[in-house]
Every structure is written in structure tokens, then in C-alpha cells.
PDB file of C-alpha atoms in Angstrom:
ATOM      1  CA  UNK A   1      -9.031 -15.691  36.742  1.00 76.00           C
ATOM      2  CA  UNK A   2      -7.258 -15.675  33.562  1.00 80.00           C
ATOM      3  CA  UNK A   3      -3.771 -16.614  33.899  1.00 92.00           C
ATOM      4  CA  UNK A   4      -0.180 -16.949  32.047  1.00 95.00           C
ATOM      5  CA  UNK A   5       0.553 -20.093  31.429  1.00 97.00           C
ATOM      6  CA  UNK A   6       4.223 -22.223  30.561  1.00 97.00           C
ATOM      7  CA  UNK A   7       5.390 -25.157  28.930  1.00 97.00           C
ATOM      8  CA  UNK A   8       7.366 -27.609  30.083  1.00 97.00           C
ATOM      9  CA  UNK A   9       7.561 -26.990  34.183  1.00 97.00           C
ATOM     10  CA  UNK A  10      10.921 -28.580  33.568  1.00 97.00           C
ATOM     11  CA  UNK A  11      13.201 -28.963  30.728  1.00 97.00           C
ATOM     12  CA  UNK A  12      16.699 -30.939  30.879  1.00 98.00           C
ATOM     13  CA  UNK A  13      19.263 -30.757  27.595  1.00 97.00           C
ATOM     14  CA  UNK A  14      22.513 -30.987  26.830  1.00 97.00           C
ATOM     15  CA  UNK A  15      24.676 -28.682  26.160  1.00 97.00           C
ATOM     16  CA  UNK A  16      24.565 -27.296  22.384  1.00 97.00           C
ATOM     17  CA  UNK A  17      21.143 -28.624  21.913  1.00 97.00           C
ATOM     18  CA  UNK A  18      18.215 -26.647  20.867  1.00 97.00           C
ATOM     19  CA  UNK A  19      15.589 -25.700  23.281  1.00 98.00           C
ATOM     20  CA  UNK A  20      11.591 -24.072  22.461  1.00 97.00           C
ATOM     21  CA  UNK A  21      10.141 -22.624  25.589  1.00 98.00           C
ATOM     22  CA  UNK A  22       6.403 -21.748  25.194  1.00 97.00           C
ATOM     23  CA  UNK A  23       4.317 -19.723  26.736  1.00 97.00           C
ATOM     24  CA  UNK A  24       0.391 -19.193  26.209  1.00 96.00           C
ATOM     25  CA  UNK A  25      -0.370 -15.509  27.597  1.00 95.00           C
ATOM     26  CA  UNK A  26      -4.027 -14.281  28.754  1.00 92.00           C
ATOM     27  CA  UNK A  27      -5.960 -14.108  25.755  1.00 88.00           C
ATOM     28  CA  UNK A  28      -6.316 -10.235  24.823  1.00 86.00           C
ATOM     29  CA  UNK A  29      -3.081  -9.380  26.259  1.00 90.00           C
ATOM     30  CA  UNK A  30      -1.179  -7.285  23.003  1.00 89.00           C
ATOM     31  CA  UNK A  31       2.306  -7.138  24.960  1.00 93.00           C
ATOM     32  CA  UNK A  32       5.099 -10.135  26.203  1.00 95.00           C
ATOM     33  CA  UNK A  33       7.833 -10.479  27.565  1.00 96.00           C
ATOM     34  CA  UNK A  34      10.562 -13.317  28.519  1.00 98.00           C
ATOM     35  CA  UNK A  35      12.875 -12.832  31.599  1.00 97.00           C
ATOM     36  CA  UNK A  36      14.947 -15.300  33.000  1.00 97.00           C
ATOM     37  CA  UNK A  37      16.247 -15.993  36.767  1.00 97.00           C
ATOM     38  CA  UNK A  38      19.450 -17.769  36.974  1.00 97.00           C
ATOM     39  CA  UNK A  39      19.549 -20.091  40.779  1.00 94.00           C
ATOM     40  CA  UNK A  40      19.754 -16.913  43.421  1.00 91.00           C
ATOM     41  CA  UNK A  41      20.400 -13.834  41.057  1.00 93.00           C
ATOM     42  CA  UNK A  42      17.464 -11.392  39.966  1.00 94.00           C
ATOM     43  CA  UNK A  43      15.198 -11.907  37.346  1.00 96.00           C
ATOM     44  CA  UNK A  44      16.515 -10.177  34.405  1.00 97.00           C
ATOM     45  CA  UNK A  45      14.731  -8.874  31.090  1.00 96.00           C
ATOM     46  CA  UNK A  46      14.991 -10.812  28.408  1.00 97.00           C
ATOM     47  CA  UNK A  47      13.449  -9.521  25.680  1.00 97.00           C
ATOM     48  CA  UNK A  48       9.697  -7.550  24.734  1.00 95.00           C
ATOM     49  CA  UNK A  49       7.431  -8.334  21.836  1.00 94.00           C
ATOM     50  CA  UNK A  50       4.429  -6.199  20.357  1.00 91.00           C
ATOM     51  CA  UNK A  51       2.950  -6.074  17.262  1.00 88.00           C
ATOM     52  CA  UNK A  52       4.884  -9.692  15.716  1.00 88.00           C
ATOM     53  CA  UNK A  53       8.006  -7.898  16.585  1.00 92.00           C
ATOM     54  CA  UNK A  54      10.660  -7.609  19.058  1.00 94.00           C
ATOM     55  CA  UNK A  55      10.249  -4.144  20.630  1.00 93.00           C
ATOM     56  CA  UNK A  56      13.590  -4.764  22.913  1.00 94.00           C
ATOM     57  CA  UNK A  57      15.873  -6.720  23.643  1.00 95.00           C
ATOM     58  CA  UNK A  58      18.869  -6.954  26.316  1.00 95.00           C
ATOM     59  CA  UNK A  59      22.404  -7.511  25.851  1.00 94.00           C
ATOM     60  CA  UNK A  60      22.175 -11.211  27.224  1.00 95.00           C
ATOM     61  CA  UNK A  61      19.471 -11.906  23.831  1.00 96.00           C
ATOM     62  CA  UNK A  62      22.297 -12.765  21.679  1.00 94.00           C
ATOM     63  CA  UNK A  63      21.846 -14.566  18.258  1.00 95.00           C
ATOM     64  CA  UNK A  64      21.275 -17.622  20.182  1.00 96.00           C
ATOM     65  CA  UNK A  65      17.913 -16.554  21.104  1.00 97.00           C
ATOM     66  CA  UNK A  66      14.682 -16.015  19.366  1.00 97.00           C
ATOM     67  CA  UNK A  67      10.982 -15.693  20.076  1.00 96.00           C
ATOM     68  CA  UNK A  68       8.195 -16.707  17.774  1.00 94.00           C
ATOM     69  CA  UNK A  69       4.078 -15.580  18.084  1.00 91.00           C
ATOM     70  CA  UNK A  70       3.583 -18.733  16.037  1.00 84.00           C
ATOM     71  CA  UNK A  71      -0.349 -19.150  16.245  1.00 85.00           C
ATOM     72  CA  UNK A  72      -2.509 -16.131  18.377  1.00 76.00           C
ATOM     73  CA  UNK A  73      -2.406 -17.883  21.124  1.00 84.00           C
ATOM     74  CA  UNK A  74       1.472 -19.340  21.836  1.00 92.00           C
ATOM     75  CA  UNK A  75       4.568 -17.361  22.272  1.00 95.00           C
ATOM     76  CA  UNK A  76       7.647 -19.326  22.055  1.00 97.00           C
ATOM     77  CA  UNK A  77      11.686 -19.012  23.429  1.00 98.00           C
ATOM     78  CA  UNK A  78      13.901 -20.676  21.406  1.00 97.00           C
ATOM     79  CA  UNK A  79      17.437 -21.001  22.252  1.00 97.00           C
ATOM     80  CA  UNK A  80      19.209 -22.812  19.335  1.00 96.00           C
ATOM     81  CA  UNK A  81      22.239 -24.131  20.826  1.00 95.00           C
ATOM     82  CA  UNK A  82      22.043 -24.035  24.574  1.00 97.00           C
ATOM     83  CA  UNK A  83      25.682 -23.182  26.602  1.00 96.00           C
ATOM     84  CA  UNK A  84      25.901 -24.011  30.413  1.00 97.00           C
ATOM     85  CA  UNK A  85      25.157 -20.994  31.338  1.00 96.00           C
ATOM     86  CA  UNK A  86      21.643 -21.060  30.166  1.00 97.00           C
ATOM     87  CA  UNK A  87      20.348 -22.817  33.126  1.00 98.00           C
ATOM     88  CA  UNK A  88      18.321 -21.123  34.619  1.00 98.00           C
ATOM     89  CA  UNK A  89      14.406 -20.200  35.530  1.00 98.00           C
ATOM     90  CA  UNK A  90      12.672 -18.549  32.442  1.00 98.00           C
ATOM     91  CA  UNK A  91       9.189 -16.395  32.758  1.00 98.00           C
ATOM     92  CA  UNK A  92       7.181 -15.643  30.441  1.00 97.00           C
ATOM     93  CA  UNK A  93       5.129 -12.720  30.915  1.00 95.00           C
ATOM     94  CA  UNK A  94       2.038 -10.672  29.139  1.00 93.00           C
ATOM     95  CA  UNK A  95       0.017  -7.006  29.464  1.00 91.00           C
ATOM     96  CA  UNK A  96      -2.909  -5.958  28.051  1.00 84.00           C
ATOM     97  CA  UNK A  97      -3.592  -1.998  28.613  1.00 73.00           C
ATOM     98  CA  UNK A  98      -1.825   0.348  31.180  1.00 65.00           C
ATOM     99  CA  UNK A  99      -1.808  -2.722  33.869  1.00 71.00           C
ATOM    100  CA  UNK A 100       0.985  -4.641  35.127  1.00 81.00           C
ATOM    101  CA  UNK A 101       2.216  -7.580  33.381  1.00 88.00           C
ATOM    102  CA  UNK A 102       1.361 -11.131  34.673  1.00 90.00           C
ATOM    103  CA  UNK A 103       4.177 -13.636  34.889  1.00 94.00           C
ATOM    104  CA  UNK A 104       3.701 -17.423  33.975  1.00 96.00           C
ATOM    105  CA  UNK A 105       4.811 -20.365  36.278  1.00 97.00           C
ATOM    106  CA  UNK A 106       8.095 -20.339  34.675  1.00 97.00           C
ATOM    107  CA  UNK A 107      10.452 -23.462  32.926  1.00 98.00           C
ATOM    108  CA  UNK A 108      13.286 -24.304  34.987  1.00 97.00           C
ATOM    109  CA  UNK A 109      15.715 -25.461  32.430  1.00 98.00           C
ATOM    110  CA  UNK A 110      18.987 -27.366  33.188  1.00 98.00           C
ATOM    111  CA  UNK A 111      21.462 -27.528  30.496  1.00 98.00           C
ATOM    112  CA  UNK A 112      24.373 -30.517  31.378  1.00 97.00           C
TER     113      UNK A 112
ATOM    114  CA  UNK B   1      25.076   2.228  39.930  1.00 65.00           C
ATOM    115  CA  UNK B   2      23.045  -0.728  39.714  1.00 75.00           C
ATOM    116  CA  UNK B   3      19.362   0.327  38.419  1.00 91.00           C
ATOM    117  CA  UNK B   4      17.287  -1.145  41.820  1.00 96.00           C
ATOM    118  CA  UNK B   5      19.147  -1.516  44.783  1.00 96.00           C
ATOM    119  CA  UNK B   6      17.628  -3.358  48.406  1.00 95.00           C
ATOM    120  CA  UNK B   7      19.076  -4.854  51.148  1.00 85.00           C
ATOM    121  CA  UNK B   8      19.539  -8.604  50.161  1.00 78.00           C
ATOM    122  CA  UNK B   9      18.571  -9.729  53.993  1.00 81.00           C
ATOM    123  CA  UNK B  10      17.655 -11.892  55.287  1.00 91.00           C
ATOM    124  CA  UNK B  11      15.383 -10.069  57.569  1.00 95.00           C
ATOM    125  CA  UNK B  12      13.848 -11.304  60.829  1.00 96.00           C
ATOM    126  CA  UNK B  13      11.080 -10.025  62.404  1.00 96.00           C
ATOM    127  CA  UNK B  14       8.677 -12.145  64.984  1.00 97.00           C
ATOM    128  CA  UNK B  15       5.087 -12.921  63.697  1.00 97.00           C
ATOM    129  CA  UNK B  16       2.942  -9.850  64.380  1.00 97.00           C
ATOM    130  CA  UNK B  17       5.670  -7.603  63.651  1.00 97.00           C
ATOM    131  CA  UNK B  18       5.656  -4.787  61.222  1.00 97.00           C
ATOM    132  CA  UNK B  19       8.344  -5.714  58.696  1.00 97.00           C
ATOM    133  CA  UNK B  20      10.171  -2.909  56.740  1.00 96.00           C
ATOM    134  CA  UNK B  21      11.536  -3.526  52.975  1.00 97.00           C
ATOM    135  CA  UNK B  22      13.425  -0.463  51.014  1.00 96.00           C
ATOM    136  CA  UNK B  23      14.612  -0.141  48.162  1.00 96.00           C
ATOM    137  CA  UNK B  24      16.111   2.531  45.509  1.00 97.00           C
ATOM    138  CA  UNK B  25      16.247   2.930  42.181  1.00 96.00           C
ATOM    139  CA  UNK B  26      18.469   5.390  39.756  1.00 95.00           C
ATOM    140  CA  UNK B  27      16.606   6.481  36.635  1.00 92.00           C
ATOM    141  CA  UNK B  28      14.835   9.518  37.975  1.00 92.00           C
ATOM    142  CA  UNK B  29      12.405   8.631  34.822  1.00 90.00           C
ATOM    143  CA  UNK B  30      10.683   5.954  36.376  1.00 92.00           C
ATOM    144  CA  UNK B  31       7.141   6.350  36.549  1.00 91.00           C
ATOM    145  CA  UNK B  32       6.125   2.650  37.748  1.00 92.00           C
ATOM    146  CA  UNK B  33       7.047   1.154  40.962  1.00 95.00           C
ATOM    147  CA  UNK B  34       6.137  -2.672  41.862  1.00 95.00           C
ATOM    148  CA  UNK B  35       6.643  -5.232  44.815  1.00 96.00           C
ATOM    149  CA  UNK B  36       6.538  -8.756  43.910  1.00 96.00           C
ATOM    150  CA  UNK B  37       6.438 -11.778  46.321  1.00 97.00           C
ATOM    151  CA  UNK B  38       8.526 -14.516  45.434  1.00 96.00           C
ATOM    152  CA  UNK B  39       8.396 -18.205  46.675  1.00 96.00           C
ATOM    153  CA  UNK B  40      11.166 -20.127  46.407  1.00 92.00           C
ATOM    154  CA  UNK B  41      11.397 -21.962  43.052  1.00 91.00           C
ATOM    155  CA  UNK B  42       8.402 -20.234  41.921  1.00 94.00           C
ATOM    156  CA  UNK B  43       7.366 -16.853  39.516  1.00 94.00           C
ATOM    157  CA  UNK B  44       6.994 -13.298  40.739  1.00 94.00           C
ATOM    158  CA  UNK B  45       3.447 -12.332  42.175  1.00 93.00           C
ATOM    159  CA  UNK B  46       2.510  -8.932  42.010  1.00 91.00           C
ATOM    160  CA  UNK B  47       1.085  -7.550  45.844  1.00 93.00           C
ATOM    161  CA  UNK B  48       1.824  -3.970  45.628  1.00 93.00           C
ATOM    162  CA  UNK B  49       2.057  -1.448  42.546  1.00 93.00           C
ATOM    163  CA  UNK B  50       2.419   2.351  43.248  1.00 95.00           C
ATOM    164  CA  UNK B  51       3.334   5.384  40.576  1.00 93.00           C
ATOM    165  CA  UNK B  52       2.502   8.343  42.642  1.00 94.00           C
ATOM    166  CA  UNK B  53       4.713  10.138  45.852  1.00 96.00           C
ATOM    167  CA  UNK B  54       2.714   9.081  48.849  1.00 96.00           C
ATOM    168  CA  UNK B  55       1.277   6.203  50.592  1.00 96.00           C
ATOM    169  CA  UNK B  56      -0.767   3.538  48.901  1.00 96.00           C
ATOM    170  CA  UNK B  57      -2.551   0.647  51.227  1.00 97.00           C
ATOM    171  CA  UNK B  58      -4.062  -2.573  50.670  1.00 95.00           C
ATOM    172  CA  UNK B  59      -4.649  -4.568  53.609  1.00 96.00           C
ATOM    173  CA  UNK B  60      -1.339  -5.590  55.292  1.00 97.00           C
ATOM    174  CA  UNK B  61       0.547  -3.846  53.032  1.00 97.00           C
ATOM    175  CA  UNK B  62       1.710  -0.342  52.236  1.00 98.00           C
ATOM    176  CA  UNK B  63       4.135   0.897  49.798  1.00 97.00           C
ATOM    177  CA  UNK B  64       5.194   4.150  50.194  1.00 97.00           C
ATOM    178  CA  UNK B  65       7.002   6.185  47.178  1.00 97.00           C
ATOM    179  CA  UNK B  66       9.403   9.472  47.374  1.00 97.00           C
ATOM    180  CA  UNK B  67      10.429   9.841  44.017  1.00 95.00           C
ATOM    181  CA  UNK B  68      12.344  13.063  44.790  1.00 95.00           C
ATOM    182  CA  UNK B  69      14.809  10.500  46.849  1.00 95.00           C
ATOM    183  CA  UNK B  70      14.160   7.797  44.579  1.00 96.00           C
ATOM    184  CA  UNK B  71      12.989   5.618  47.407  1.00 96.00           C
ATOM    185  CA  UNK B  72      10.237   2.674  47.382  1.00 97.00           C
ATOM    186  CA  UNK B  73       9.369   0.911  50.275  1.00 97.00           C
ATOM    187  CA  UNK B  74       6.949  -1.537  51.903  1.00 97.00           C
ATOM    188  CA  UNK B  75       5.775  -2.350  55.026  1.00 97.00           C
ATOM    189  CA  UNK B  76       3.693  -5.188  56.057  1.00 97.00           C
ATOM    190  CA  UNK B  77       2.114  -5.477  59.099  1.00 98.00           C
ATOM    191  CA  UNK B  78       0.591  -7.893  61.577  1.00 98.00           C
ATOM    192  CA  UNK B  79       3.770 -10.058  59.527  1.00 97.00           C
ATOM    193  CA  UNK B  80       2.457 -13.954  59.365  1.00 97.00           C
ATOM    194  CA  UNK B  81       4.620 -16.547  58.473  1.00 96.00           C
ATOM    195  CA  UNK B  82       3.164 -17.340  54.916  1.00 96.00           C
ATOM    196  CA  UNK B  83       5.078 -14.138  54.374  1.00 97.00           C
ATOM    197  CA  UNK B  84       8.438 -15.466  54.570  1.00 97.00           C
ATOM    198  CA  UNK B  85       9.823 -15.123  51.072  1.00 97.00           C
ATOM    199  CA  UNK B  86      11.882 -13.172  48.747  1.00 96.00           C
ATOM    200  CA  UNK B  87      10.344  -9.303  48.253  1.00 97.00           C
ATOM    201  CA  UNK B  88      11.273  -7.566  44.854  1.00 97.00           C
ATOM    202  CA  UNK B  89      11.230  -4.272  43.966  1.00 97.00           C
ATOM    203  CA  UNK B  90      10.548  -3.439  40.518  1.00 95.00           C
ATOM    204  CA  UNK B  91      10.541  -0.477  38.472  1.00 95.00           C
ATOM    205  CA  UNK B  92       9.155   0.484  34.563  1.00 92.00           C
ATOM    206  CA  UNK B  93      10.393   3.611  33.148  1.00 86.00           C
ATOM    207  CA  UNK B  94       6.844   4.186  31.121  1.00 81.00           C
ATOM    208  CA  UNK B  95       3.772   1.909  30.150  1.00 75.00           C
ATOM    209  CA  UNK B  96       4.057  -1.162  28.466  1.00 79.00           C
ATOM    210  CA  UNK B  97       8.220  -1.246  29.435  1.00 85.00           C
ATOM    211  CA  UNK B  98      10.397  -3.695  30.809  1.00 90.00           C
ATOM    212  CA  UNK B  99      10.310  -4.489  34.353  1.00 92.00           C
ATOM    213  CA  UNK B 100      13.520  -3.899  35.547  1.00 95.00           C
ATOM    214  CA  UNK B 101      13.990  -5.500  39.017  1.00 96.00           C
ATOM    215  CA  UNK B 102      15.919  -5.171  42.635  1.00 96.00           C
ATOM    216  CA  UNK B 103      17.752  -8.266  43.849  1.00 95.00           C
ATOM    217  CA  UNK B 104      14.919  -9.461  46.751  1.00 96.00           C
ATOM    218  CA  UNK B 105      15.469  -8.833  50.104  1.00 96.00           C
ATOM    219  CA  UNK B 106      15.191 -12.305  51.591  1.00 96.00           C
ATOM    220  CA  UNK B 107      12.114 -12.102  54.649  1.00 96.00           C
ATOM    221  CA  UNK B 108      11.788 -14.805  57.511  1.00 96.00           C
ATOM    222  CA  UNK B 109       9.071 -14.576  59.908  1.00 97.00           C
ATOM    223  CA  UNK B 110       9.445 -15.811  62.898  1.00 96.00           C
ATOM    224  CA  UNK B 111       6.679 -18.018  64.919  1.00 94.00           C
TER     225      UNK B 111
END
């Protein structure tokens, strides 16, 4: 079964350093997305990407954040200079038609 | 008003049991409604999806939607302990949207 998958499992930095989260979605999925979970609060929306272009974004994807389809297979989370309150558990997350979306394993990132 | 609201738990029922989630949601123009199954430390998985009033079944589980009181639930029954986890309700406004999600209810079942 084709599957979502995310790299690193874990990711350690410090703080103010930049960070590239990727993220290989099922192959003919056109839609992704990035949420992230911070330690026992909800998963929250991130951001949404169709078409080589960010189709929405949330107030917490400030200029710190961007996303990259760099290749057709890889979609990428950058955060360019990582704050404390970054930590946290990001998903990745693709569609193809009218289906749900299918969420990767996730990167647990700590930022010290 | 929060956009997905459910009881945070945790909730207790003995193995065998029929355990009871709800949860409620604000933007009457939700047309997708999803339960996810989370393990600690680990992603979302998708058991239940539903978009029209009713019942909707699929082995243990039914999810039941009244959109007139913007109300989602799911029951599972016959509840095993491989069930204990985190339940979250989930809601898209139309296709190909965000997933906008509850907080978990938190279930434990017991042996």
C-alpha cells in the first residue's frame, strides 16, 4: 500500500538554526499539506500546496517558514531560524482526488 | 468558539464495552467529517470518514453525523484494548481543504 513517507524520524537543533523537513508523498497525489503537533496540543494546519504553490497558509506560517516541491517526488519544510517554540511533531500529509489525505510518520523535532 | 470541540477524557470503559466519542464542530459549512486514531508519539490514522446525516458502519465502528446540530460521533463496540488511544475528530469545509481538527478525547480500555 502506497504510503507517505518522512525524513528524519528525529531532528535535534539549536535554537536559531535552520531546519529542512522532507517529506516524499504517494506518487500521483496533486495536493500536500504540513501540520504540526506540539507535545499534548492538537495537530494544527500548517500550510497547503497545489499546483508549485502555497494554496493556504495559517497564521502560525510566518516568514520563518517555507515549503519547497524541489524534484516531483520530495516536498520539503524549511524553517530558517528555528525559536523554542518550534518543537514539536511535524506531519506531512498528501491527497490525490476527492479522498482523504494520508499523513506521514511525522519528524519530531527538538529545538534546545 | 473553538472550530472542533470533544471531551478531552480520558474515558474508561471495560473491554467489550461499547465506547462513546462526541464531538462538535462550528462552521455549519463543513461538508467532511473524519475520526483519526492516534498512538502516542505517532501520526493520525484515518478509521472513520463520514459527509452525509446518518449512520455510517465499518466493522467496530460507527460514526454517526447530525449536521443540523453540528454533532459527529463514534462508537466502537466490542472495545479491545489495542483501542486505547487518542480519538480525533476532524472536519474539511470542502474537497481538497485543510483538516481542521478536535483536541482527542483520550480512550483507555480496560482488561
Amino acid at each position: 500500500e502506497p504510503e507517505v513517507t518522512q525524513t528524519p524520524s528525529h531532528q535535534v537543533t539549536q535554537m536559531g538554526q535552520e531546519v529542512i523537513l522532507r517529506c516524499v508523498p504517494i506518487s500521483n497525489h496533486l495536493y500536500f499539506y504540513w501540520y504540526r503537533q506540539i507535545l499534548g496540543q492538537k495537530v494544527e494546519f500548517l500550510v497547503s500546496f497545489y499546483n508549485n504553490e502555497i494554496s493556504e497558509k495559517s497564521e502560525i506560517f510566518d516568514d520563518q517558514f517555507s515549503v519547497e516541491r524541489p524534484d516531483g517526488s520530495n516536498f520539503t519544510l524549511k524553517i530558517r531560524s528555528t525559536k523554542l517554540e518550534d518543537s514539536a511533531m511535524y506531519f506531512c500529509a498528501s491527497r490525490g482526488g476527492e479522498e482523504t489525505q494520508y499523513f506521514g510518520p511525522g519528524t519530531r523535532l527538538l529545538v534546545l | 468558539q473553538k472550530e472542533v470541540e470533544q471531551n478531552s477524557g480520558p474515558l474508561s470503559v471495560p473491554e467489550g464495552a461499547i465506547a462513546s466519542l462526541n464531538c462538535t464542530y462550528s462552521d455549519r459549512g463543513s461538508q467532511s467529517f473524519f475520526w483519526y486514531r492516534q498512538y502516542s508519539g505517532k501520526s493520525p490514522e484515518l478509521i472513520m470518514s463520514i459527509y452525509s446525516n446518518g449512520d455510517k458502519e465499518d466493522g467496530r465502528f460507527t460514526a454517526q453525523l447530525n449536521k443540523a446540530s453540528q454533532y459527529v460521533s463514534l462508537l466502537i463496540r466490542d472495545s479491545q484494548p489495542s483501542d486505547s488511544a487518542t480519538y480525533l475528530c476532524a472536519v474539511e469545509k470542502t474537497s481538497y481543504d485543510k483538516v481542521i481538527f478536535g483536541p482527542g478525547t483520550s480512550l483507555s480500555v480496560i482488561p
